[in-house]
Amino acid sequence: MSVVEQYARAHIVTDVLDEDRGAVPVVLRYDSEQDPRCVHMELPGAAPREWTVARELLEQGLRAPAGRDEIRVWPCGRVQAVVEFHTAQGVSVVQFETKTLTRFLRRTYAAAAEPVPH
């Protein structure tokens, strides 16, 4: 089993729970056996929220605006990327450093390419 987990710092720009909008720890997780096409982002809070994002969408959104269902991703300047999560309660906008997401994606693709041990 290939699991990639990375901790990142992100800024919550807007949030449906109106929490502190400073830099917060976010857990990025990929499990090639559980869901090889998606990554999971766990946002902190009184009730932590986990979002499932297609790896392809995240990668596309680092280069140009992209969206699918309730998730939108786009580059913000040269070093930032924005991930927007839509729910019936509102919208959460989270800003990451592009290099952090790029590094994580590279690790997921490397993990997915690893041979399965017998």
Backbone as JSON Lines, residues from 0, in Angstrom:
{"i":0,"aa":"M","n":[0.85,-1.18,0.0],"ca":[0.0,0.0,0.0],"c":[0.88,1.23,0.0]}
{"i":1,"aa":"S","n":[0.58,2.21,-0.85],"ca":[1.33,3.45,-0.91],"c":[0.47,4.6,-0.42]}
{"i":2,"aa":"V","n":[0.83,5.1,0.74],"ca":[0.12,6.24,1.3],"c":[1.11,7.4,1.38]}
{"i":3,"aa":"V","n":[0.71,8.55,0.9],"ca":[1.51,9.76,0.99],"c":[0.74,10.74,1.86]}
{"i":4,"aa":"E","n":[1.4,11.22,2.9],"ca":[0.76,12.21,3.76],"c":[1.73,13.36,3.94]}
{"i":5,"aa":"Q","n":[1.23,14.56,3.82],"ca":[2.07,15.75,3.94],"c":[1.31,16.81,4.7]}
{"i":6,"aa":"Y","n":[2.0,17.46,5.6],"ca":[1.4,18.58,6.33],"c":[1.78,19.86,5.61]}
{"i":7,"aa":"A","n":[0.84,20.76,5.5],"ca":[1.07,22.02,4.81],"c":[0.47,23.15,5.64]}
{"i":8,"aa":"R","n":[0.91,24.35,5.39],"ca":[0.31,25.53,6.0],"c":[-0.47,26.22,4.89]}
{"i":9,"aa":"A","n":[-1.64,26.66,5.22],"ca":[-2.5,27.34,4.24],"c":[-3.19,28.49,4.93]}
{"i":10,"aa":"H","n":[-3.69,29.4,4.14],"ca":[-4.46,30.53,4.66],"c":[-5.91,30.35,4.27]}
{"i":11,"aa":"I","n":[-6.79,30.38,5.25],"ca":[-8.21,30.32,4.95],"c":[-8.64,31.76,4.7]}
{"i":12,"aa":"V","n":[-8.99,32.04,3.44],"ca":[-9.34,33.4,3.03],"c":[-10.76,33.73,3.45]}
{"i":13,"aa":"T","n":[-11.68,32.82,3.19],"ca":[-13.05,32.95,3.68],"c":[-13.46,31.59,4.18]}
{"i":14,"aa":"D","n":[-14.39,31.56,5.1],"ca":[-14.76,30.28,5.67],"c":[-16.2,30.35,6.15]}
{"i":15,"aa":"V","n":[-16.94,29.29,5.89],"ca":[-18.35,29.27,6.29],"c":[-18.48,29.27,7.8]}
{"i":16,"aa":"L","n":[-17.43,28.85,8.53],"ca":[-17.51,28.84,9.99],"c":[-16.91,30.1,10.6]}
{"i":17,"aa":"D","n":[-16.4,31.01,9.77],"ca":[-15.82,32.27,10.23],"c":[-14.75,32.05,11.3]}
{"i":18,"aa":"E","n":[-13.85,31.1,11.04],"ca":[-12.76,30.81,11.96],"c":[-11.63,31.8,11.75]}
{"i":19,"aa":"D","n":[-10.58,31.66,12.55],"ca":[-9.37,32.46,12.39],"c":[-8.86,32.27,10.96]}
{"i":20,"aa":"R","n":[-8.55,33.35,10.3],"ca":[-8.18,33.28,8.88],"c":[-6.68,33.34,8.66]}
{"i":21,"aa":"G","n":[-5.89,33.14,9.71],"ca":[-4.44,33.11,9.56],"c":[-4.0,31.79,8.96]}
{"i":22,"aa":"A","n":[-2.67,31.57,8.98],"ca":[-2.14,30.31,8.47],"c":[-2.57,29.18,9.38]}
{"i":23,"aa":"V","n":[-3.04,28.1,8.78],"ca":[-3.52,26.95,9.53],"c":[-2.87,25.68,8.98]}
{"i":24,"aa":"P","n":[-2.74,24.65,9.83],"ca":[-2.2,23.39,9.33],"c":[-3.26,22.62,8.55]}
{"i":25,"aa":"V","n":[-2.85,22.1,7.41],"ca":[-3.73,21.29,6.56],"c":[-3.02,19.97,6.3]}
{"i":26,"aa":"V","n":[-3.77,18.88,6.34],"ca":[-3.2,17.57,6.05],"c":[-3.58,17.19,4.63]}
{"i":27,"aa":"L","n":[-2.57,16.91,3.81],"ca":[-2.78,16.42,2.45],"c":[-2.49,14.92,2.48]}
{"i":28,"aa":"R","n":[-3.4,14.11,1.94],"ca":[-3.23,12.66,2.03],"c":[-3.63,12.0,0.71]}
{"i":29,"aa":"Y","n":[-2.86,10.98,0.34],"ca":[-3.13,10.19,-0.86],"c":[-2.92,8.73,-0.52]}
{"i":30,"aa":"D","n":[-3.87,7.9,-0.91],"ca":[-3.77,6.46,-0.69],"c":[-4.05,5.78,-2.03]}
{"i":31,"aa":"S","n":[-3.0,5.21,-2.63],"ca":[-3.13,4.63,-3.97],"c":[-4.07,3.43,-4.01]}
{"i":32,"aa":"E","n":[-4.23,2.74,-2.9],"ca":[-5.14,1.59,-2.88],"c":[-6.59,2.01,-2.65]}
{"i":33,"aa":"Q","n":[-6.78,2.95,-1.75],"ca":[-8.14,3.38,-1.41],"c":[-8.79,4.15,-2.55]}
{"i":34,"aa":"D","n":[-8.07,5.12,-3.11],"ca":[-8.65,5.97,-4.15],"c":[-7.52,6.56,-4.99]}
{"i":35,"aa":"P","n":[-7.06,5.83,-6.01],"ca":[-5.87,6.24,-6.76],"c":[-6.02,7.52,-7.59]}
{"i":36,"aa":"R","n":[-7.22,8.0,-7.78],"ca":[-7.42,9.2,-8.59],"c":[-7.64,10.47,-7.77]}
{"i":37,"aa":"C","n":[-7.67,10.34,-6.45],"ca":[-8.02,11.48,-5.61],"c":[-7.02,11.7,-4.48]}
{"i":38,"aa":"V","n":[-6.99,12.92,-3.99],"ca":[-6.26,13.27,-2.78],"c":[-7.28,13.8,-1.78]}
{"i":39,"aa":"H","n":[-6.88,13.8,-0.53],"ca":[-7.77,14.27,0.53],"c":[-7.11,15.44,1.24]}
{"i":40,"aa":"M","n":[-7.89,16.47,1.51],"ca":[-7.41,17.64,2.24],"c":[-8.24,17.77,3.5]}
{"i":41,"aa":"E","n":[-7.56,17.74,4.63],"ca":[-8.26,17.89,5.91],"c":[-7.98,19.28,6.45]}
{"i":42,"aa":"L","n":[-9.05,20.06,6.57],"ca":[-8.96,21.41,7.09],"c":[-9.28,21.39,8.58]}
{"i":43,"aa":"P","n":[-8.55,22.17,9.38],"ca":[-8.79,22.17,10.82],"c":[-10.05,22.95,11.18]}
{"i":44,"aa":"G","n":[-10.43,22.85,12.42],"ca":[-11.56,23.61,12.92],"c":[-12.23,22.86,14.05]}
{"i":45,"aa":"A","n":[-13.27,23.46,14.59],"ca":[-14.01,22.81,15.67],"c":[-14.51,21.45,15.21]}
{"i":46,"aa":"A","n":[-14.95,21.39,13.97],"ca":[-15.35,20.13,13.34],"c":[-14.51,20.0,12.08]}
{"i":47,"aa":"P","n":[-13.35,19.31,12.16],"ca":[-12.47,19.22,10.98],"c":[-13.24,18.71,9.76]}
{"i":48,"aa":"R","n":[-12.91,19.29,8.63],"ca":[-13.56,18.9,7.39],"c":[-12.55,18.29,6.46]}
{"i":49,"aa":"E","n":[-12.94,17.21,5.81],"ca":[-12.07,16.58,4.83],"c":[-12.73,16.65,3.47]}
{"i":50,"aa":"W","n":[-11.98,17.12,2.49],"ca":[-12.46,17.23,1.12],"c":[-11.7,16.24,0.26]}
{"i":51,"aa":"T","n":[-12.39,15.64,-0.68],"ca":[-11.77,14.75,-1.65],"c":[-11.68,15.5,-2.96]}
{"i":52,"aa":"V","n":[-10.46,15.6,-3.48],"ca":[-10.19,16.37,-4.7],"c":[-9.52,15.45,-5.72]}
{"i":53,"aa":"A","n":[-9.99,15.46,-6.94],"ca":[-9.35,14.68,-8.0],"c":[-7.93,15.21,-8.21]}
{"i":54,"aa":"R","n":[-6.95,14.29,-8.27],"ca":[-5.56,14.73,-8.5],"c":[-5.45,15.51,-9.79]}
{"i":55,"aa":"E","n":[-6.14,15.05,-10.82],"ca":[-6.1,15.72,-12.12],"c":[-6.61,17.16,-12.02]}
{"i":56,"aa":"L","n":[-7.68,17.38,-11.27],"ca":[-8.23,18.73,-11.09],"c":[-7.23,19.61,-10.36]}
{"i":57,"aa":"L","n":[-6.61,19.09,-9.31],"ca":[-5.64,19.86,-8.55],"c":[-4.46,20.25,-9.44]}
{"i":58,"aa":"E","n":[-3.98,19.31,-10.22],"ca":[-2.85,19.59,-11.11],"c":[-3.23,20.62,-12.18]}
{"i":59,"aa":"Q","n":[-4.39,20.47,-12.79],"ca":[-4.84,21.44,-13.81],"c":[-4.99,22.84,-13.21]}
{"i":60,"aa":"G","n":[-5.53,22.9,-12.0],"ca":[-5.76,24.18,-11.35],"c":[-4.51,24.93,-10.96]}
{"i":61,"aa":"L","n":[-3.37,24.25,-10.92],"ca":[-2.12,24.94,-10.63],"c":[-1.62,25.73,-11.83]}
{"i":62,"aa":"R","n":[-2.12,25.38,-13.02],"ca":[-1.7,26.05,-14.26],"c":[-2.73,27.03,-14.79]}
{"i":63,"aa":"A","n":[-4.02,26.71,-14.61],"ca":[-5.11,27.54,-15.14],"c":[-6.37,27.23,-14.32]}
{"i":64,"aa":"P","n":[-7.33,28.14,-14.29],"ca":[-8.55,27.87,-13.52],"c":[-9.21,26.57,-13.97]}
{"i":65,"aa":"A","n":[-9.62,25.76,-12.99],"ca":[-10.27,24.48,-13.26],"c":[-11.3,24.23,-12.17]}
{"i":66,"aa":"G","n":[-12.33,23.5,-12.51],"ca":[-13.35,23.2,-11.52],"c":[-14.13,21.96,-11.87]}
{"i":67,"aa":"R","n":[-14.64,21.33,-10.83],"ca":[-15.48,20.15,-11.0],"c":[-16.38,20.06,-9.78]}
{"i":68,"aa":"D","n":[-17.67,19.93,-10.04],"ca":[-18.65,19.84,-8.96],"c":[-18.5,21.02,-7.99]}
{"i":69,"aa":"E","n":[-18.25,20.74,-6.7],"ca":[-18.21,21.8,-5.71],"c":[-16.8,22.34,-5.45]}
{"i":70,"aa":"I","n":[-15.81,21.95,-6.26],"ca":[-14.43,22.36,-6.02],"c":[-13.88,23.13,-7.22]}
{"i":71,"aa":"R","n":[-13.22,24.25,-6.93],"ca":[-12.56,25.07,-7.95],"c":[-11.11,25.27,-7.51]}
{"i":72,"aa":"V","n":[-10.19,25.27,-8.48],"ca":[-8.77,25.47,-8.2],"c":[-8.22,26.42,-9.25]}
{"i":73,"aa":"W","n":[-7.39,27.39,-8.82],"ca":[-6.77,28.27,-9.8],"c":[-5.47,28.85,-9.24]}
{"i":74,"aa":"P","n":[-4.55,29.21,-10.17],"ca":[-3.31,29.85,-9.74],"c":[-3.62,31.28,-9.29]}
{"i":75,"aa":"C","n":[-2.89,31.75,-8.31],"ca":[-3.07,33.12,-7.8],"c":[-1.68,33.75,-7.77]}
{"i":76,"aa":"G","n":[-1.35,34.45,-8.84],"ca":[0.0,34.98,-8.96],"c":[0.96,33.87,-9.32]}
{"i":77,"aa":"R","n":[2.24,34.1,-9.04],"ca":[3.26,33.14,-9.45],"c":[3.56,32.08,-8.39]}
{"i":78,"aa":"V","n":[3.19,32.33,-7.14],"ca":[3.6,31.4,-6.09],"c":[2.45,30.87,-5.23]}
{"i":79,"aa":"Q","n":[1.24,31.28,-5.53],"ca":[0.09,30.85,-4.74],"c":[-0.92,30.11,-5.61]}
{"i":80,"aa":"A","n":[-1.71,29.26,-4.96],"ca":[-2.83,28.58,-5.61],"c":[-4.01,28.64,-4.65]}
{"i":81,"aa":"V","n":[-5.19,28.75,-5.21],"ca":[-6.41,28.84,-4.41],"c":[-7.27,27.61,-4.68]}
{"i":82,"aa":"V","n":[-7.8,27.03,-3.59],"ca":[-8.74,25.93,-3.69],"c":[-10.02,26.41,-3.02]}
{"i":83,"aa":"E","n":[-11.11,26.33,-3.76],"ca":[-12.41,26.84,-3.3],"c":[-13.37,25.67,-3.16]}
{"i":84,"aa":"F","n":[-13.97,25.54,-1.97],"ca":[-14.91,24.46,-1.68],"c":[-16.3,25.05,-1.48]}
{"i":85,"aa":"H","n":[-17.27,24.58,-2.26],"ca":[-18.64,25.07,-2.17],"c":[-19.52,24.06,-1.45]}
{"i":86,"aa":"T","n":[-20.33,24.54,-0.51],"ca":[-21.32,23.69,0.17],"c":[-22.63,24.46,0.23]}
{"i":87,"aa":"A","n":[-23.66,23.82,0.71],"ca":[-24.95,24.49,0.88],"c":[-24.84,25.62,1.92]}
{"i":88,"aa":"Q","n":[-23.87,25.5,2.85],"ca":[-23.69,26.52,3.88],"c":[-22.87,27.72,3.42]}
{"i":89,"aa":"G","n":[-22.15,27.59,2.32],"ca":[-21.33,28.7,1.84],"c":[-20.09,28.2,1.13]}
{"i":90,"aa":"V","n":[-19.07,29.04,1.11],"ca":[-17.84,28.77,0.38],"c":[-16.64,28.93,1.3]}
{"i":91,"aa":"S","n":[-15.72,27.98,1.25],"ca":[-14.43,28.1,1.93],"c":[-13.37,28.28,0.85]}
{"i":92,"aa":"V","n":[-12.54,29.3,1.03],"ca":[-11.46,29.57,0.08],"c":[-10.15,29.42,0.83]}
{"i":93,"aa":"V","n":[-9.29,28.51,0.33],"ca":[-8.04,28.2,1.0],"c":[-6.89,28.48,0.03]}
{"i":94,"aa":"Q","n":[-5.88,29.2,0.52],"ca":[-4.75,29.58,-0.32],"c":[-3.5,28.82,0.12]}
{"i":95,"aa":"F","n":[-2.85,28.15,-0.84],"ca":[-1.64,27.36,-0.6],"c":[-0.48,27.96,-1.37]}
{"i":96,"aa":"E","n":[0.74,27.6,-0.97],"ca":[1.89,27.87,-1.81],"c":[1.88,26.82,-2.92]}
{"i":97,"aa":"T","n":[2.04,27.25,-4.15],"ca":[2.01,26.34,-5.3],"c":[3.06,25.24,-5.16]}
{"i":98,"aa":"K","n":[4.26,25.6,-4.69],"ca":[5.33,24.6,-4.59],"c":[4.97,23.48,-3.61]}
{"i":99,"aa":"T","n":[4.19,23.79,-2.58],"ca":[3.77,22.76,-1.63],"c":[2.85,21.75,-2.31]}
{"i":100,"aa":"L","n":[1.87,22.25,-3.06],"ca":[0.95,21.34,-3.76],"c":[1.66,20.57,-4.87]}
{"i":101,"aa":"T","n":[2.57,21.23,-5.57],"ca":[3.32,20.56,-6.64],"c":[4.17,19.44,-6.07]}
{"i":102,"aa":"R","n":[4.86,19.69,-4.97],"ca":[5.69,18.67,-4.32],"c":[4.83,17.49,-3.88]}
{"i":103,"aa":"F","n":[3.69,17.78,-3.3],"ca":[2.79,16.71,-2.86],"c":[2.31,15.88,-4.05]}
{"i":104,"aa":"L","n":[1.89,16.53,-5.12],"ca":[1.42,15.81,-6.31],"c":[2.52,14.91,-6.88]}
{"i":105,"aa":"R","n":[3.74,15.42,-6.94],"ca":[4.86,14.6,-7.44],"c":[5.03,13.34,-6.6]}
{"i":106,"aa":"R","n":[4.92,13.5,-5.29],"ca":[5.05,12.35,-4.39],"c":[3.92,11.35,-4.62]}
{"i":107,"aa":"T","n":[2.71,11.83,-4.92],"ca":[1.59,10.9,-5.15],"c":[1.8,10.12,-6.44]}
{"i":108,"aa":"Y","n":[2.29,10.79,-7.48],"ca":[2.51,10.08,-8.74],"c":[3.65,9.07,-8.6]}
{"i":109,"aa":"A","n":[4.67,9.39,-7.82],"ca":[5.75,8.44,-7.57],"c":[5.23,7.25,-6.78]}
{"i":110,"aa":"A","n":[4.39,7.49,-5.8],"ca":[3.83,6.41,-4.99],"c":[2.94,5.51,-5.82]}
{"i":111,"aa":"A","n":[2.18,6.09,-6.72],"ca":[1.27,5.31,-7.57],"c":[2.05,4.42,-8.54]}
{"i":112,"aa":"A","n":[3.26,4.84,-8.88],"ca":[4.07,4.08,-9.84],"c":[4.87,2.97,-9.18]}
{"i":113,"aa":"E","n":[4.94,2.96,-7.83],"ca":[5.7,1.94,-7.13],"c":[5.08,0.57,-7.35]}
{"i":114,"aa":"P","n":[5.9,-0.46,-7.55],"ca":[5.34,-1.82,-7.68],"c":[4.77,-2.27,-6.34]}
{"i":115,"aa":"V","n":[3.74,-3.06,-6.4],"ca":[3.11,-3.57,-5.19],"c":[3.94,-4.74,-4.68]}
{"i":116,"aa":"P","n":[4.4,-4.69,-3.4],"ca":[5.21,-5.8,-2.86],"c":[4.35,-7.06,-2.69]}
{"i":117,"aa":"H","n":[4.98,-8.22,-2.87],"ca":[4.26,-9.49,-2.72],"c":[4.64,-10.17,-1.44]}
